[in-house]
């Protein structure tokens, strides 16, 4: 009895290892279940709201998913800190953050520790930045930024590029176009100019560019983040790398500046516009086919009665046009003013109290009135891009005369706060509605991260100069297809007709169209240099950040950190 009791007491510890084969079998079956997941995900749209919410919950809400005490599923906006004032925009932004955190942060952080609070702390820092940016973004004059200042940078880029690549020196004297462009539009962080005969210049330039991005993000974080977040160097360093390398470096420097990607964007945009036109034409043709009697009436021969009806229709068209213009002008008079008297009074008071150095650092802040829409630099930029003053100087002069007469002529209908100016401002503000952001961010996520992962994209860079030239040719053909044939032939035809007459090759229509596409392709050469495009992209980025945070132009990064933390950085 005494010998059997130890044996009986020793038997229970043998039971726990029995369930181990089940757990091992479950773990062995896990790869097969995960292998079947891509097959199920392919059947659904990875950009849908359901797939997006699942992605966010699995990556950013793992702590809440492990809580079994919850009976109902809590909305995402209650689990995560708000990024903006709109939930639909937050959903798309959190999808971007989920992909970035999963692929570039959790992939190495999970190997160190299983702590999930680190992800939530990063999200809180990013939420602080996004909410502060939204508050500042509401105070920015979007009309002046998008219609005047950014087109001014694009206009200077076009002029500098054509000046650099159309040198007046003869073949014995060679000048690097990039050096000429950099001399006309100098940016310190893009020095030295990369040269093919010296590989060290390219590496030095990339290093300077990376340091500049880090300094830029450090200045932004010093302005936007609260003091308690700035005192955490680990989190701020990680957020700094996310913004400087993954967002600015990857999107702006490595993708948006690539000529082939810009050409692909032109092809895709033109295809979308052409498909919309074809759908509209098909709907109109189907409506006309349902009424065959109208087509029979239109096929009658010319007569006095038809001429009389044509005159009546022309008169109705003129009356309808005048009525439309009058209604638009009357409606424009009821629209709110672009600059209210209270805003002008506050600006004048601030201008009287401000010192001279501050007004010099931000001269546009002291403007008491906005510029008229028709006097913005976007019209000059379009004329420079299309070479209007060179191809049709009479048309450029006529349009300039109309512009001056509408702005400064009798009635000043297009002057500041005029009827036309208010009407244009009203329609432009409708284009800037925040409701357009969710579909735009959704499309951008599908392009940058297909299937919600940084996998292989359908857009591949050309492997040679010949492929790049063919892509540029395809973009020119896409733009030529959007233009009415008569307008394109009239705009490019005079110069090409003289060329065809002198060479004897302008008889066939196909050769003439090829020459027209050649002229269209020549206009796209301003996007053909990656190094020059970087100047434009960084200039636009600096302009936007300075308009959002004027402190960046008044103080250095070290001064901003010393002011926030009170210590020498």
XYZ file of N, CA, C and O in Angstrom, residues 397-535:
556
model
N -0.643 88.216 -76.836
C -0.930 89.629 -76.631
C -2.414 89.912 -76.491
O -2.831 90.745 -75.668
N -3.238 89.216 -77.288
C -4.684 89.427 -77.206
C -5.231 88.966 -75.852
O -6.067 89.653 -75.235
N -4.761 87.815 -75.365
C -5.209 87.334 -74.059
C -4.730 88.244 -72.935
O -5.460 88.476 -71.956
N -3.525 88.773 -73.060
C -3.035 89.713 -72.049
C -3.868 90.989 -72.034
O -4.148 91.555 -70.966
N -4.278 91.441 -73.227
C -5.126 92.628 -73.296
C -6.489 92.376 -72.663
O -7.022 93.222 -71.923
N -7.067 91.197 -72.930
C -8.341 90.856 -72.297
C -8.198 90.748 -70.779
O -9.080 91.190 -70.024
N -7.097 90.161 -70.328
C -6.868 90.035 -68.890
C -6.754 91.403 -68.230
O -7.359 91.655 -67.176
N -6.004 92.288 -68.847
C -5.845 93.626 -68.274
C -7.166 94.388 -68.284
O -7.503 95.093 -67.317
N -7.931 94.254 -69.365
C -9.210 94.949 -69.428
C -10.210 94.419 -68.419
O -10.994 95.189 -67.841
N -10.207 93.104 -68.192
C -11.155 92.538 -67.230
C -10.792 92.900 -65.796
O -11.676 93.058 -64.944
N -9.492 93.049 -65.517
C -9.069 93.337 -64.144
C -9.088 94.833 -63.856
O -9.579 95.278 -62.809
N -8.572 95.633 -64.780
C -8.414 97.067 -64.537
C -9.306 97.937 -65.414
O -9.243 99.166 -65.318
N -10.107 97.322 -66.282
C -10.939 98.098 -67.185
C -12.202 98.613 -66.528
O -12.374 98.551 -65.294
N -13.125 99.133 -67.329
C -14.393 99.655 -66.782
C -15.195 98.555 -66.089
O -15.387 97.465 -66.631
N -15.640 98.850 -64.889
C -16.409 97.882 -64.124
C -15.570 96.940 -63.283
O -16.046 96.426 -62.276
N -14.324 96.692 -63.693
C -13.419 95.794 -62.956
C -14.141 94.492 -62.582
O -14.154 94.068 -61.427
N -14.747 93.864 -63.602
C -15.545 92.671 -63.327
C -14.684 91.500 -62.864
O -15.165 90.599 -62.170
N -13.403 91.484 -63.247
C -12.499 90.422 -62.807
C -11.472 90.924 -61.815
O -10.517 90.203 -61.502
N -11.646 92.151 -61.315
C -10.732 92.660 -60.305
C -10.961 92.000 -58.963
O -11.784 91.080 -58.808
N -10.221 92.465 -57.974
C -10.357 91.866 -56.656
C -11.760 92.071 -56.108
O -12.284 93.186 -56.081
N -12.390 90.971 -55.708
C -13.756 90.954 -55.184
C -14.785 91.367 -56.226
O -15.909 91.741 -55.874
N -14.417 91.299 -57.504
C -15.386 91.548 -58.547
C -16.294 90.350 -58.759
O -16.100 89.273 -58.171
N -17.303 90.481 -59.597
C -18.231 89.354 -59.808
C -17.537 88.107 -60.353
O -17.770 87.001 -59.860
N -16.707 88.284 -61.374
C -16.007 87.128 -61.941
C -15.010 86.558 -60.944
O -14.849 85.334 -60.830
N -14.361 87.427 -60.185
C -13.379 86.962 -59.204
C -14.051 86.156 -58.101
O -13.545 85.107 -57.683
N -15.197 86.609 -57.633
C -15.913 85.857 -56.597
C -16.432 84.525 -57.139
O -16.398 83.509 -56.435
N -16.914 84.539 -58.379
C -17.434 83.300 -58.960
C -16.326 82.266 -59.137
O -16.504 81.082 -58.812
N -15.172 82.701 -59.628
C -14.051 81.778 -59.776
C -13.571 81.271 -58.420
O -13.251 80.089 -58.265
N -13.518 82.157 -57.442
C -13.086 81.746 -56.105
C -14.053 80.740 -55.497
O -13.637 79.782 -54.829
N -15.342 80.924 -55.748
C -16.338 79.988 -55.212
C -16.161 78.594 -55.810
O -16.194 77.588 -55.086
N -15.963 78.516 -57.116
C -15.790 77.208 -57.753
C -14.453 76.571 -57.374
O -14.357 75.344 -57.252
N -13.429 77.365 -57.177
C -12.133 76.813 -56.776
C -12.212 76.242 -55.367
O -11.664 75.172 -55.082
N -12.913 76.933 -54.475
C -13.063 76.412 -53.116
C -13.867 75.115 -53.102
O -13.641 74.253 -52.245
N -14.798 74.971 -54.033
C -15.543 73.710 -54.103
C -14.643 72.548 -54.525
O -14.886 71.398 -54.150
N -13.599 72.842 -55.299
C -12.651 71.791 -55.679
C -11.760 71.385 -54.519
O -11.227 70.274 -54.499
N -11.563 72.272 -53.539
C -10.709 71.989 -52.394
C -11.480 71.364 -51.238
O -11.017 71.389 -50.103
N -12.631 70.812 -51.504
C -13.442 70.233 -50.435
C -12.740 69.022 -49.828
O -12.142 68.206 -50.546
N -12.787 68.865 -48.501
C -12.156 67.688 -47.879
C -12.780 66.361 -48.292
O -12.171 65.308 -48.078
N -13.970 66.383 -48.870
C -14.596 65.130 -49.298
C -13.848 64.473 -50.452
O -14.053 63.284 -50.720
N -12.978 65.218 -51.138
C -12.192 64.633 -52.222
C -10.953 63.901 -51.717
O -10.306 63.188 -52.493
N -10.604 64.074 -50.448
C -9.377 63.461 -49.931
C -9.461 61.939 -49.794
O -8.507 61.243 -50.163
N -10.543 61.356 -49.242
C -10.559 59.892 -49.081
C -10.361 59.117 -50.375
O -9.515 58.206 -50.416
N -11.080 59.412 -51.471
C -10.791 58.648 -52.702
C -9.395 58.896 -53.244
O -8.782 57.990 -53.821
N -8.865 60.112 -53.044
C -7.504 60.384 -53.507
C -6.482 59.581 -52.711
O -5.555 58.984 -53.286
N -6.632 59.535 -51.396
C -5.721 58.745 -50.568
C -5.874 57.253 -50.847
O -4.893 56.502 -50.810
N -7.081 56.824 -51.126
C -7.314 55.413 -51.442
C -6.606 55.021 -52.737
O -5.968 53.963 -52.821
N -6.697 55.870 -53.742
C -6.004 55.592 -55.002
C -4.498 55.634 -54.822
O -3.768 54.797 -55.378
N -4.018 56.585 -54.033
C -2.581 56.682 -53.788
C -2.060 55.458 -53.049
O -0.959 54.963 -53.340
N -2.846 54.933 -52.132
C -2.428 53.712 -51.425
C -2.381 52.519 -52.365
O -1.506 51.659 -52.256
N -3.320 52.456 -53.289
C -3.287 51.362 -54.252
C -2.093 51.424 -55.182
O -1.591 50.388 -55.630
N -1.609 52.643 -55.468
C -0.441 52.780 -56.343
C 0.847 52.491 -55.588
O 1.729 51.767 -56.076
N 0.978 53.049 -54.377
C 2.216 52.878 -53.621
C 2.318 51.505 -52.965
O 3.403 50.913 -52.914
N 1.201 50.998 -52.462
C 1.204 49.717 -51.748
C 0.125 48.814 -52.340
O -0.984 48.719 -51.797
N 0.395 48.171 -53.456
C -0.601 47.246 -54.015
C -0.836 46.069 -53.079
O 0.102 45.520 -52.493
N -2.109 45.702 -52.913
C -2.508 44.629 -51.986
C -2.091 44.934 -50.550
O -1.777 44.031 -49.767
N -2.054 46.233 -50.208
C -1.722 46.681 -48.852
C -0.362 46.178 -48.390
O -0.168 45.829 -47.223
N 0.583 46.144 -49.281
C 1.939 45.705 -48.955
C 2.893 46.329 -49.963
O 2.516 46.581 -51.120
N 4.127 46.592 -49.563
C 5.100 47.160 -50.508
C 5.626 46.111 -51.472
O 6.820 45.840 -51.545
N 4.725 45.503 -52.201
C 5.123 44.461 -53.137
C 5.462 45.031 -54.497
O 5.710 46.225 -54.667
N 5.451 44.154 -55.463
C 5.773 44.569 -56.823
C 4.612 45.356 -57.409
O 3.456 44.965 -57.312
N 4.925 46.478 -57.996
C 3.908 47.315 -58.602
C 3.817 47.039 -60.092
O 4.712 46.435 -60.691
N 2.724 47.476 -60.679
C 2.537 47.279 -62.117
C 3.310 48.287 -62.951
O 3.377 48.153 -64.166
N 3.874 49.317 -62.309
C 4.660 50.324 -63.013
C 6.136 50.038 -62.793
O 6.612 50.016 -61.652
N 6.851 49.818 -63.859
C 8.269 49.495 -63.783
C 9.066 50.572 -64.503
O 8.656 51.052 -65.571
N 10.207 50.974 -63.947
C 11.017 51.996 -64.624
C 11.632 51.444 -65.895
O 11.921 50.243 -65.995
N 11.829 52.276 -66.887
C 12.462 51.804 -68.129
C 13.911 51.425 -67.882
O 14.613 52.036 -67.071
N 14.350 50.418 -68.589
C 15.707 49.908 -68.411
C 16.729 50.583 -69.310
O 17.922 50.327 -69.173
N 16.294 51.424 -70.222
C 17.224 52.086 -71.139
C 16.639 53.430 -71.552
O 15.464 53.730 -71.301
N 17.474 54.222 -72.188
C 17.017 55.523 -72.676
C 15.993 55.373 -73.796
O 15.104 56.223 -73.953
N 16.114 54.306 -74.570
C 15.146 54.088 -75.648
C 13.753 53.819 -75.083
O 12.748 54.318 -75.615
N 13.670 53.046 -74.000
C 12.370 52.793 -73.386
C 11.801 54.060 -72.754
O 10.586 54.293 -72.802
N 12.666 54.885 -72.164
C 12.191 56.152 -71.611
C 11.671 57.071 -72.712
O 10.642 57.740 -72.550
N 12.352 57.088 -73.834
C 11.887 57.896 -74.955
C 10.560 57.377 -75.502
O 9.680 58.162 -75.868
N 10.413 56.050 -75.546
C 9.135 55.483 -76.000
C 8.011 55.813 -75.023
O 6.867 56.081 -75.443
N 8.317 55.817 -73.726
C 7.303 56.184 -72.739
C 6.920 57.653 -72.870
O 5.735 58.006 -72.769
N 7.899 58.511 -73.105
C 7.593 59.923 -73.314
C 6.758 60.123 -74.577
O 5.859 60.968 -74.623
N 7.058 59.331 -75.593
C 6.269 59.402 -76.825
C 4.827 58.967 -76.577
O 3.885 59.573 -77.112
N 4.654 57.947 -75.751
C 3.302 57.489 -75.443
C 2.530 58.538 -74.644
O 1.324 58.725 -74.851
N 3.224 59.234 -73.737
C 2.570 60.308 -72.989
C 2.173 61.456 -73.916
O 1.094 62.047 -73.765
N 3.037 61.768 -74.889
C 2.696 62.821 -75.850
C 1.497 62.412 -76.701
O 0.610 63.235 -76.987
N 1.448 61.157 -77.118
C 0.288 60.670 -77.875
C -0.989 60.731 -77.042
O -2.068 61.028 -77.563
N -0.857 60.434 -75.732
C -2.029 60.484 -74.860
C -2.560 61.909 -74.739
O -3.772 62.141 -74.787
N -1.661 62.874 -74.582
C -2.099 64.267 -74.513
C -2.660 64.743 -75.851
O -3.629 65.511 -75.893
N -2.048 64.301 -76.940
C -2.544 64.690 -78.257
C -3.940 64.127 -78.510
O -4.762 64.763 -79.170
N -4.221 62.947 -77.970
C -5.548 62.371 -78.134
C -6.629 63.126 -77.388
O -7.807 63.045 -77.749
N -6.252 63.861 -76.333
C -7.244 64.634 -75.589
C -7.592 65.947 -76.270
O -8.663 66.508 -76.021
N -6.692 66.452 -77.099
C -6.938 67.734 -77.757
C -7.858 67.559 -78.956
O -7.777 66.546 -79.664
N -8.716 68.518 -79.214
C -9.451 68.503 -80.491
C -8.472 68.633 -81.657
O -7.517 69.416 -81.597
N -8.695 67.855 -82.688
C -7.744 67.822 -83.798
C -7.582 69.192 -84.445
O -6.477 69.581 -84.831
N -8.678 69.925 -84.541
C -8.570 71.236 -85.160
C -7.741 72.205 -84.336
O -6.930 72.967 -84.874
N -7.923 72.160 -83.007
C -7.167 73.063 -82.135
C -5.682 72.715 -82.162
O -4.813 73.592 -82.268
N -5.371 71.413 -82.080
C -3.969 71.013 -82.113
C -3.291 71.341 -83.427
O -2.154 71.828 -83.458
N -3.980 71.093 -84.529
C -3.400 71.405 -85.837
C -3.240 72.900 -86.033
O -2.265 73.361 -86.632
N -4.198 73.678 -85.515
C -4.095 75.129 -85.645
C -2.948 75.679 -84.809
O -2.255 76.610 -85.230
N -2.739 75.093 -83.615
C -1.693 75.618 -82.732
C -0.302 75.225 -83.208
O 0.624 76.026 -83.194
N -0.125 73.979 -83.624
C 1.189 73.511 -84.059
C 1.363 73.534 -85.576
O 2.465 73.302 -86.064
N 0.282 73.757 -86.317
C 0.323 73.501 -87.750
C 1.143 74.464 -88.559
O 1.777 74.065 -89.539
N 1.159 75.766 -88.227
C 1.856 76.724 -89.070
C 3.325 76.418 -89.208
O 3.865 76.336 -90.309
N 3.977 76.176 -88.093
C 5.405 75.894 -88.117
C 5.693 74.547 -88.761
O 6.635 74.399 -89.530
N 4.851 73.565 -88.478
C 5.069 72.240 -89.061
C 4.763 72.225 -90.555
O 5.359 71.471 -91.316
N 3.814 73.053 -90.999
C 3.508 73.088 -92.436
C 4.695 73.621 -93.225
O 5.033 73.125 -94.283
N 5.386 74.630 -92.667
C 6.561 75.142 -93.359
C 7.662 74.099 -93.398
O 8.347 73.939 -94.398
N 7.799 73.348 -92.298
C 8.816 72.309 -92.288
C 8.475 71.213 -93.289
O 9.325 70.713 -94.021
N 7.197 70.817 -93.371
C 6.810 69.778 -94.314
C 6.944 70.238 -95.748
O 7.315 69.478 -96.639
N 6.673 71.524 -96.009
C 6.788 72.018 -97.375
C 8.227 72.073 -97.829
O 8.539 71.860 -98.994
N 9.155 72.343 -96.902
C 10.558 72.444 -97.287
C 11.193 71.087 -97.495
O 12.092 70.932 -98.309
N 10.753 70.094 -96.771
C 11.351 68.770 -96.895
C 10.588 67.861 -97.831
O 11.089 66.807 -98.203
N 9.367 68.230 -98.148
C 8.579 67.397 -99.039
C 7.993 66.179 -98.384
O 7.585 65.244 -99.066
N 7.910 66.166 -97.032
C 7.386 65.005 -96.320
C 6.076 65.307 -95.625
O 5.610 64.510 -94.825
N 5.475 66.441 -95.885
C 4.253 66.792 -95.170
C 3.002 66.527 -95.959
O 1.973 67.133 -95.676
N 3.050 65.679 -96.957
C 1.873 65.416 -97.775
C 0.918 64.450 -97.095
O -0.285 64.646 -97.109
N 1.428 63.404 -96.530
C 0.561 62.401 -95.910
C 0.115 62.874 -94.540
O 0.825 63.583 -93.828
N -1.095 62.457 -94.168
C -1.646 62.862 -92.867
C -0.927 62.185 -91.709
O -0.801 62.759 -90.629
N -0.442 60.957 -91.929
C 0.257 60.260 -90.846
C 1.574 60.944 -90.508
O 1.917 61.104 -89.325
N 2.303 61.365 -91.524
C 3.556 62.075 -91.268
C 3.295 63.413 -90.591
O 4.046 63.837 -89.702
N 2.229 64.066 -90.995
C 1.905 65.349 -90.369
C 1.528 65.162 -88.903
O 1.940 65.946 -88.037
N 0.776 64.105 -88.605
C 0.414 63.856 -87.211
C 1.635 63.480 -86.381
O 1.737 63.857 -85.212
N 2.574 62.746 -86.970
C 3.810 62.430 -86.250
C 4.597 63.691 -85.916
O 5.178 63.813 -84.827
N 4.604 64.634 -86.836
C 5.292 65.887 -86.562
C 4.590 66.681 -85.466
O 5.235 67.323 -84.629
N 3.273 66.623 -85.447
C 2.535 67.306 -84.383
C 2.802 66.666 -83.025
O 2.960 67.360 -82.017
N 2.865 65.343 -82.993
C 3.175 64.654 -81.739
C 4.612 64.950 -81.315
O 4.914 65.016 -80.111
N 5.509 65.133 -82.282
C 6.884 65.512 -81.945
C 6.923 66.845 -81.201
O 7.680 67.013 -80.237
N 6.112 67.786 -81.644
C 6.061 69.076 -80.962
C 5.464 68.941 -79.564
O 5.912 69.599 -78.619
N 4.463 68.087 -79.429
C 3.897 67.842 -78.105
C 4.922 67.165 -77.198
O 5.018 67.477 -76.002
N 5.688 66.255 -77.751
C 6.720 65.578 -76.964
C 7.815 66.546 -76.536
O 8.389 66.413 -75.448
N 8.103 67.522 -77.361
C 9.136 68.496 -77.008
C 8.714 69.346 -75.819
O 9.558 69.804 -75.041
N 7.410 69.543 -75.657
C 6.932 70.291 -74.497
C 7.108 69.510 -73.199
O 7.199 70.103 -72.125
N 7.146 68.179 -73.293
C 7.285 67.344 -72.100
C 8.728 67.162 -71.660
O 8.973 66.499 -70.645
N 9.669 67.715 -72.397
C 11.072 67.549 -72.032
C 11.435 68.249 -70.729
O 12.491 67.966 -70.154
N 10.589 69.151 -70.259
C 10.879 69.843 -68.997
C 10.789 68.892 -67.806
O 11.206 69.254 -66.695
N 10.263 67.684 -68.004
C 10.168 66.681 -66.934
C 11.167 65.547 -67.118
O 11.049 64.523 -66.446
N 12.141 65.724 -67.972
C 12.978 64.607 -68.401
C 14.226 64.409 -67.553
O 14.973 63.466 -67.797
N 14.485 65.263 -66.572
C 15.705 65.158 -65.772
C 15.325 64.984 -64.307
O 14.636 65.834 -63.724
N 15.757 63.883 -63.715
C 15.419 63.602 -62.318
C 16.038 64.623 -61.377
O 15.400 65.071 -60.411
N 17.280 65.011 -61.629
C 17.963 65.957 -60.743
C 17.268 67.319 -60.759
O 17.091 67.952 -59.709
N 16.852 67.771 -61.921
C 16.134 69.045 -62.006
C 14.746 68.937 -61.374
O 14.265 69.900 -60.752
N 14.108 67.786 -61.519
C 12.799 67.604 -60.894
C 12.892 67.634 -59.371
O 11.961 68.071 -58.692
N 14.016 67.159 -58.828
C 14.189 67.217 -57.375
C 14.227 68.658 -56.887
O 13.706 68.966 -55.803
N 14.852 69.533 -57.645
C 14.842 70.946 -57.273
C 13.413 71.462 -57.157
O 13.069 72.175 -56.200
